[in-house]
mmCIF file of C-alpha atoms and ligand atoms in Angstrom:
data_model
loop_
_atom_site.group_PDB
_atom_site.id
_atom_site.type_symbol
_atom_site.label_atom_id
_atom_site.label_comp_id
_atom_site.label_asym_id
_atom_site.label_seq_id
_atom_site.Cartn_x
_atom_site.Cartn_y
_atom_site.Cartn_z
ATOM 1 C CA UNK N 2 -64.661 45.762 138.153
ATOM 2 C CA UNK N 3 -65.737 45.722 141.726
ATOM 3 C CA UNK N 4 -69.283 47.594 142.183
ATOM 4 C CA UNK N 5 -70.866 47.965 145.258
ATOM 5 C CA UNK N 6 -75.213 48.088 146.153
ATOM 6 C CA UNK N 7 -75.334 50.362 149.053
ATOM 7 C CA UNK N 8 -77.612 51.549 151.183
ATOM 8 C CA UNK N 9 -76.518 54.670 153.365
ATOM 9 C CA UNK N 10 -75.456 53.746 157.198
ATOM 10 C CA UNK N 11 -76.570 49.797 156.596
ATOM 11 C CA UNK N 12 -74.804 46.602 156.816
ATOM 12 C CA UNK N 13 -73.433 47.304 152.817
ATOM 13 C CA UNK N 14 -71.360 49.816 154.702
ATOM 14 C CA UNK N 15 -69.058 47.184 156.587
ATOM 15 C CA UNK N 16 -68.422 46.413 152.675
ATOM 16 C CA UNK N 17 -67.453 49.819 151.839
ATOM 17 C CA UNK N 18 -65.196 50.228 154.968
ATOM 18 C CA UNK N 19 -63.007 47.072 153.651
ATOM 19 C CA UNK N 20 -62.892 47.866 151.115
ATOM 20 C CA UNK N 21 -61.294 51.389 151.425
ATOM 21 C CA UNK N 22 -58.823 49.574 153.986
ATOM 22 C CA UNK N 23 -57.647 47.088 151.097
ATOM 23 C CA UNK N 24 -57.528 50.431 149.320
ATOM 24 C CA UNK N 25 -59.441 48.492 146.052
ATOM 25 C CA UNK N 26 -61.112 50.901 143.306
ATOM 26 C CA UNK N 27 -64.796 50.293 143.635
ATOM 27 C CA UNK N 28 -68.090 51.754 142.131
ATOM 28 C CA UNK N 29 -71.199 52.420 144.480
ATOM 29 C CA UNK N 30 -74.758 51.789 143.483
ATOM 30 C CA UNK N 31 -76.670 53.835 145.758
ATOM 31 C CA UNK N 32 -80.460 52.714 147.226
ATOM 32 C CA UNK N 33 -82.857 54.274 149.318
ATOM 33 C CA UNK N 34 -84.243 51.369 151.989
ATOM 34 C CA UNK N 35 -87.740 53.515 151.846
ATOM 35 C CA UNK N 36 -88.945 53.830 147.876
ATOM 36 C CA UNK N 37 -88.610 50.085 147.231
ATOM 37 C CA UNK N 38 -85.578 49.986 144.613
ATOM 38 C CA UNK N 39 -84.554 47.051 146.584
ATOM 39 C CA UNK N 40 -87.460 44.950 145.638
ATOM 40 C CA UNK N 41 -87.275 45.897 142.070
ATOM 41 C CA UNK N 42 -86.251 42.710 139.771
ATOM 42 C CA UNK N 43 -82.871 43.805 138.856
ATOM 43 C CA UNK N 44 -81.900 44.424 142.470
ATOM 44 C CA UNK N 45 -83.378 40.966 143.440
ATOM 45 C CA UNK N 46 -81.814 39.563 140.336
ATOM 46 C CA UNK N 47 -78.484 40.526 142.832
ATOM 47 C CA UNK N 48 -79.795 39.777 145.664
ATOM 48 C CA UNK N 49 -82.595 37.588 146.503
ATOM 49 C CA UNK N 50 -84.031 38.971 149.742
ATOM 50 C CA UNK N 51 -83.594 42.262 148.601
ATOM 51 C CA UNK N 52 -80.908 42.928 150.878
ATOM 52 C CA UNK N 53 -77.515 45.097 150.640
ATOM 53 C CA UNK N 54 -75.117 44.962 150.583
ATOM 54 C CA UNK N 55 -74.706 42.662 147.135
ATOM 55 C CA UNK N 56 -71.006 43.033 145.705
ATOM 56 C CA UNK N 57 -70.447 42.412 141.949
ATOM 57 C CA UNK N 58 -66.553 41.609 141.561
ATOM 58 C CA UNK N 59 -64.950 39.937 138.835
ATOM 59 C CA UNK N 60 -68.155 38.347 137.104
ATOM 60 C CA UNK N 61 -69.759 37.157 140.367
ATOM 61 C CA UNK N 62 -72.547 38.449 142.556
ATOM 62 C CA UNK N 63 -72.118 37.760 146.075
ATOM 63 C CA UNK N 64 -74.150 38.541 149.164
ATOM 64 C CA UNK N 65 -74.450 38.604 153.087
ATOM 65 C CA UNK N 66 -71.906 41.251 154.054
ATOM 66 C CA UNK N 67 -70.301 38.375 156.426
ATOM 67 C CA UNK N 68 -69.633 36.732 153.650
ATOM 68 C CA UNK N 69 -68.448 39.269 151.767
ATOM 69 C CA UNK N 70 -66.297 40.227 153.889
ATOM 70 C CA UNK N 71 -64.577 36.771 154.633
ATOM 71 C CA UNK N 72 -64.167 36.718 150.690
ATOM 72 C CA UNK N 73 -62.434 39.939 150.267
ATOM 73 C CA UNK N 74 -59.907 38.702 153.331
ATOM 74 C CA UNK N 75 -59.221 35.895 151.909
ATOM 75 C CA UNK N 76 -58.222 37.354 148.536
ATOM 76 C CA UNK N 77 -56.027 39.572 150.623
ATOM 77 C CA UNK N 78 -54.186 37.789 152.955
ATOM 78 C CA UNK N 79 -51.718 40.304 152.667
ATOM 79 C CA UNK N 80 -53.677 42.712 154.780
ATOM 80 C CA UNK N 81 -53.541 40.397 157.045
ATOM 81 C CA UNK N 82 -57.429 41.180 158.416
ATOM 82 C CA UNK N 83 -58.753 38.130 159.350
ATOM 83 C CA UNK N 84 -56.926 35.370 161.439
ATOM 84 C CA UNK N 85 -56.276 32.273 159.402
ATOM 85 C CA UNK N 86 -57.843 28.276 160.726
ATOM 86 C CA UNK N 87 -55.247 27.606 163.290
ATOM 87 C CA UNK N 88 -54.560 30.645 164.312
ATOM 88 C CA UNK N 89 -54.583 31.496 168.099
ATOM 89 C CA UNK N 90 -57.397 34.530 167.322
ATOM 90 C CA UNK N 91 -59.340 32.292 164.673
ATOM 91 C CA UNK N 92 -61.957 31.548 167.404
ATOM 92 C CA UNK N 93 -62.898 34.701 169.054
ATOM 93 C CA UNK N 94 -62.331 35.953 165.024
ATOM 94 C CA UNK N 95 -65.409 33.585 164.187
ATOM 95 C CA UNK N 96 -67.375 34.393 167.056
ATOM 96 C CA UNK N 97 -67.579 38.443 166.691
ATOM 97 C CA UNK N 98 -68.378 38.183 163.186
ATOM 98 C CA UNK N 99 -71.355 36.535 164.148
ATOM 99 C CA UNK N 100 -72.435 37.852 167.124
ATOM 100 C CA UNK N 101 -72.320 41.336 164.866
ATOM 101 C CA UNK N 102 -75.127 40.006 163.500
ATOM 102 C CA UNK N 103 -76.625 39.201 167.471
ATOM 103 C CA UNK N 104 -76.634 43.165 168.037
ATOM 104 C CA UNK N 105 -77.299 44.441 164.171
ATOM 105 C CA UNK N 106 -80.247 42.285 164.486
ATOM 106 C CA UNK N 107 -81.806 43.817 167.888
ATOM 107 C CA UNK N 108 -80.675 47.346 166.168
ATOM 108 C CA UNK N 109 -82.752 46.039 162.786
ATOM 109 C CA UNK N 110 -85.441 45.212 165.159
ATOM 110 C CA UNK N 111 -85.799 48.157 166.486
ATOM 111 C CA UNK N 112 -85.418 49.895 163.372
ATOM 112 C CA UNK N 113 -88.552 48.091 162.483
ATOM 113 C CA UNK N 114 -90.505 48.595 165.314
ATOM 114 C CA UNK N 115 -89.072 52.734 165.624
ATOM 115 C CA UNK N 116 -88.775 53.855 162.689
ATOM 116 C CA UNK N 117 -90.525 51.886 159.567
ATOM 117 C CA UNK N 118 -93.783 50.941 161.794
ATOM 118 C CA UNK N 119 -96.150 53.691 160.719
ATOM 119 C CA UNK N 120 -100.075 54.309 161.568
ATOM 120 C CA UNK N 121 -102.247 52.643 161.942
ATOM 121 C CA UNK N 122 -99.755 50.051 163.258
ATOM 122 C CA UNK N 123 -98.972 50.484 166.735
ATOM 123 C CA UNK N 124 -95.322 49.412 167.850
ATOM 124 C CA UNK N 125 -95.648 47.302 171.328
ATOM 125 C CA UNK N 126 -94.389 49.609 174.028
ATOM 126 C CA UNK N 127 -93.174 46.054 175.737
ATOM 127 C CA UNK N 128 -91.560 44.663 172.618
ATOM 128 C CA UNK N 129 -89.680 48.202 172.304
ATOM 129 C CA UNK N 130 -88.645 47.908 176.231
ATOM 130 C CA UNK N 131 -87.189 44.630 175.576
ATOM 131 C CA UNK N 132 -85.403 44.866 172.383
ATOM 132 C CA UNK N 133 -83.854 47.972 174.305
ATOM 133 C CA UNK N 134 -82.358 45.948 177.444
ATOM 134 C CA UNK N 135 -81.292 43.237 175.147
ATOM 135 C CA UNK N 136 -79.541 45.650 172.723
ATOM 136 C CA UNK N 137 -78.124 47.298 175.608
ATOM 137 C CA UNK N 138 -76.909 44.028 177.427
ATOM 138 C CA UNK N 139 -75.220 42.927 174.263
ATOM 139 C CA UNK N 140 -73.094 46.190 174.438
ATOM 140 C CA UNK N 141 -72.455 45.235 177.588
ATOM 141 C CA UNK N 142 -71.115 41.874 177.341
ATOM 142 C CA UNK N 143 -68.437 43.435 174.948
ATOM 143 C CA UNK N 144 -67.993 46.539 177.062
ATOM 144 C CA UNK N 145 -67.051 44.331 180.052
ATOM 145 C CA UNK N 146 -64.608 42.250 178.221
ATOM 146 C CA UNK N 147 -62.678 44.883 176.164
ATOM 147 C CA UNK N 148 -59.034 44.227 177.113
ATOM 148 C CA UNK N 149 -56.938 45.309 174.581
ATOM 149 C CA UNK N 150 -57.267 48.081 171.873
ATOM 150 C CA UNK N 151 -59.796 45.971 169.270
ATOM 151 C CA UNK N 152 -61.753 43.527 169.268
ATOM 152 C CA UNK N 153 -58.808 40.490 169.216
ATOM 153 C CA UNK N 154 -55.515 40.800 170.800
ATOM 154 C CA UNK N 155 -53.485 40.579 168.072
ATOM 155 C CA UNK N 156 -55.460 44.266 166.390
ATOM 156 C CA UNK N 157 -57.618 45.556 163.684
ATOM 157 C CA UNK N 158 -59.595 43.043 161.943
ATOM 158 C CA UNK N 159 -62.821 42.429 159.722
ATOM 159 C CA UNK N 160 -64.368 41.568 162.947
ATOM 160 C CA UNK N 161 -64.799 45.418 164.182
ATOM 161 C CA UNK N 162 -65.308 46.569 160.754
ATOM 162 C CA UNK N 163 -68.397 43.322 161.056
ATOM 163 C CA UNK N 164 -69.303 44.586 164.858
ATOM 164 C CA UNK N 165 -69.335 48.458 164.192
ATOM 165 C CA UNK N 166 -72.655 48.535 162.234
ATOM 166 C CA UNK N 167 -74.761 47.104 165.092
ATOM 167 C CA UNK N 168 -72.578 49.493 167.847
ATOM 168 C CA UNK N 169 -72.807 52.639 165.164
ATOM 169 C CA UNK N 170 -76.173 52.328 164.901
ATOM 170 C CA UNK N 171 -77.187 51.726 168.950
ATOM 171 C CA UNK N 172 -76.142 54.865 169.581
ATOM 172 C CA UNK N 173 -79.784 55.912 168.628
ATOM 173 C CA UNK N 174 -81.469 53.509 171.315
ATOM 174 C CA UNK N 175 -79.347 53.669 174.070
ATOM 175 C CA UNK N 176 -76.912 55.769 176.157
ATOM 176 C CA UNK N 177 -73.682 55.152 174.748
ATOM 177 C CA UNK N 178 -71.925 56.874 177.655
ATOM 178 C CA UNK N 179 -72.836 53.566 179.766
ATOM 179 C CA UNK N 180 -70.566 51.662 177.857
ATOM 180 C CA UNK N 181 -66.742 53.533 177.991
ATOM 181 C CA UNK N 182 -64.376 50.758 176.900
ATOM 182 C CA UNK N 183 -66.775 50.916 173.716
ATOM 183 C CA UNK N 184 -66.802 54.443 173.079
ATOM 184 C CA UNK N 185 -62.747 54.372 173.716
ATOM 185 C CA UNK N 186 -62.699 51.422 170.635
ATOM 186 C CA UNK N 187 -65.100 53.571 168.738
ATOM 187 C CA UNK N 188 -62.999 56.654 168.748
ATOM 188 C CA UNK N 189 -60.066 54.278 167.503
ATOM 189 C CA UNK N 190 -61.880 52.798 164.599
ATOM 190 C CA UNK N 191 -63.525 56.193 163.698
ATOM 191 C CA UNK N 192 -59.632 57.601 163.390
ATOM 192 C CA UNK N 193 -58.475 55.040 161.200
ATOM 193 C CA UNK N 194 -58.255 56.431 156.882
ATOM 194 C CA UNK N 195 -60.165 53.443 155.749
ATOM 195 C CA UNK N 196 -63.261 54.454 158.172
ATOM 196 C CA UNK N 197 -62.941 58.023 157.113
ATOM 197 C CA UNK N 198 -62.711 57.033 153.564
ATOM 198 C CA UNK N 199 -65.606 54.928 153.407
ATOM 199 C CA UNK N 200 -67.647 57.673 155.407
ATOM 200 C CA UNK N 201 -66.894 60.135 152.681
ATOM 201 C CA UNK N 202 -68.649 57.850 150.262
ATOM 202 C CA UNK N 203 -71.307 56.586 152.583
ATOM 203 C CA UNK N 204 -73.870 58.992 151.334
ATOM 204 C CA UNK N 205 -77.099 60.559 152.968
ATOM 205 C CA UNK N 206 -78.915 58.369 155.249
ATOM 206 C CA UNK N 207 -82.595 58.684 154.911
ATOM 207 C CA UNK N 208 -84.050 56.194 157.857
ATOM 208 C CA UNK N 209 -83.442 58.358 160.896
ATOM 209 C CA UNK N 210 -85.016 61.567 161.614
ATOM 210 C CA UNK N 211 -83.379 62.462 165.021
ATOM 211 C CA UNK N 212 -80.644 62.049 167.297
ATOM 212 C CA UNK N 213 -81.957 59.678 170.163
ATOM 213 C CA UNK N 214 -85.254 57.803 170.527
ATOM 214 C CA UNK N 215 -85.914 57.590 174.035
ATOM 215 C CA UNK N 216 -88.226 54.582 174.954
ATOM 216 C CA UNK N 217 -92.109 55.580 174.870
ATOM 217 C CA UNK N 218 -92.791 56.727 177.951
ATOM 218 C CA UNK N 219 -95.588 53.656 178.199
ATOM 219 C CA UNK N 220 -92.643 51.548 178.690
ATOM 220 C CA UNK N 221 -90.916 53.246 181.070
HETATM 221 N N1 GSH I 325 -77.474 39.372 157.183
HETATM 222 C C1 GSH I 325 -77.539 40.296 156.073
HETATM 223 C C2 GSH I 325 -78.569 41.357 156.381
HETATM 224 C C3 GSH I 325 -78.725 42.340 155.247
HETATM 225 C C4 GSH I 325 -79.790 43.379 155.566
HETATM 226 O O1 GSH I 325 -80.807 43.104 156.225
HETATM 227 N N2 GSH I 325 -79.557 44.606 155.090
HETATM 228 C C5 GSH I 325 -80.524 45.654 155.315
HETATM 229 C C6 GSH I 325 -79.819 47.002 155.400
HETATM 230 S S1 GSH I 325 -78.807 47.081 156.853
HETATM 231 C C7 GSH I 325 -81.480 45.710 154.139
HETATM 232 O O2 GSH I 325 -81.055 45.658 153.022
HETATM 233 N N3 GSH I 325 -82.767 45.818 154.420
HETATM 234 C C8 GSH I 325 -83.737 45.953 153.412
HETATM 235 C C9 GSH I 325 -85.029 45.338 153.815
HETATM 236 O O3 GSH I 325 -85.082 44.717 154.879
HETATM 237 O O4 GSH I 325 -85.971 45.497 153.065
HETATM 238 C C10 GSH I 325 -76.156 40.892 155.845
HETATM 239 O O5 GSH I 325 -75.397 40.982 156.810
HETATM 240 O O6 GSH I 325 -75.831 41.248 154.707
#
């Protein structure tokens, strides 16, 4: 039994994603990030910061999607997704599964500061400006250096299914259009079955309520 605790559009949806491209039967427990199911005690029983995603599969809990997803690769080396120690792509392969986590954490930031902060606390116009560039610089980096058609030469890995939550979710703090290596990449990833699969299953996302959030203009 493989179930997954989801939230709609978050990081539990890199989990989803792999596994629709290992093609694995899976349950989904969905969670709203707003009406605090993910602080109840079962939930934290799974997961102790109340984060998703948290994957129950064969009798164990595990969580950090990261993680998870190294896991699920390495219990399926046959899908040959993620470059083994020794490897010529093992190193870049290490390094964009983290720095994932150096854009979804600017996006998370921003999520904070855009979308949870409500009155009468006042998001910092500055803090907003800054997360911004650095969100948008990250892109950038990746952008500039986007030589073949994924992330590592030799193809498809867990590393874009990793880096595609941060760049997914960017699209609603900065121009995308700026970055057109990126948005070449996305339209790969966003053809593949797995991705459409996994979208199908994703569920209603409840944090954003428009398209683009422009910076305030006190920060402009
Ligand atoms: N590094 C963790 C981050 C998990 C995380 O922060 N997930 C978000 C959704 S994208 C969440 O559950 N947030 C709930 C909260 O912060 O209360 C991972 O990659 O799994």
């Amino acid at each position: 039994m493989i179930r997954l605790h989801h939230v709609p559009l978050g990081r539990s949806f890199r989990v989803m994603w792999l596994l629709e491209e290992l093609g694995l039967d899976y349950e989904v427990a969905y969670y709203s990030i707003r009406d605090g199911s993910l602080r109840s005690p079962d939930f934290l029983a799974l997961s102790p910061a109340g984060r998703v995603p948290a994957l129950e599969i064969g009798g164990e809990v595990l969580f950090e999607s990261g993680a998870i997803l190294q896991v699920l690769c390495e219990r399926h080396p046959e899908a040959g997704l993620a470059p083994e120690p020794g490897a010529p792509d093992r190193g870049m392969y290490l390094e964009m599964m983290h720095y994932s986590e150096t854009v979804g954490s600017l996006v998370e930031n921003l999520n904070l500061n855009r979308v949870f902060l409500r009155d009468p606390a006042d998001a910092s116009p500055v803090v907003i400006k800054l997360l911004t560039a650095r969100l948008r610089a990250a892109l950038g980096a990746i952008d500039a250096r986007m030589a073949h058609a994924h992330l590592l030469p030799s193809g498809f890995s867990a590393a874009d299914i990793m880096f595609a939550y941060g760049f997914e979710l960017a699209r609603y703090y900065v121009q995308m259009a700026q970055f057109p290596a990126l948005m070449a990449y996305w339209d790969r990833l966003r053809a593949r079955p797995g991705y459409i699969a996994a979208k199908a299953r994703d569920g209603v996302q409840d944090l954003y309520d428009r398209d683009f959030y422009p910076l305030p203009e006190a920060a402009t």
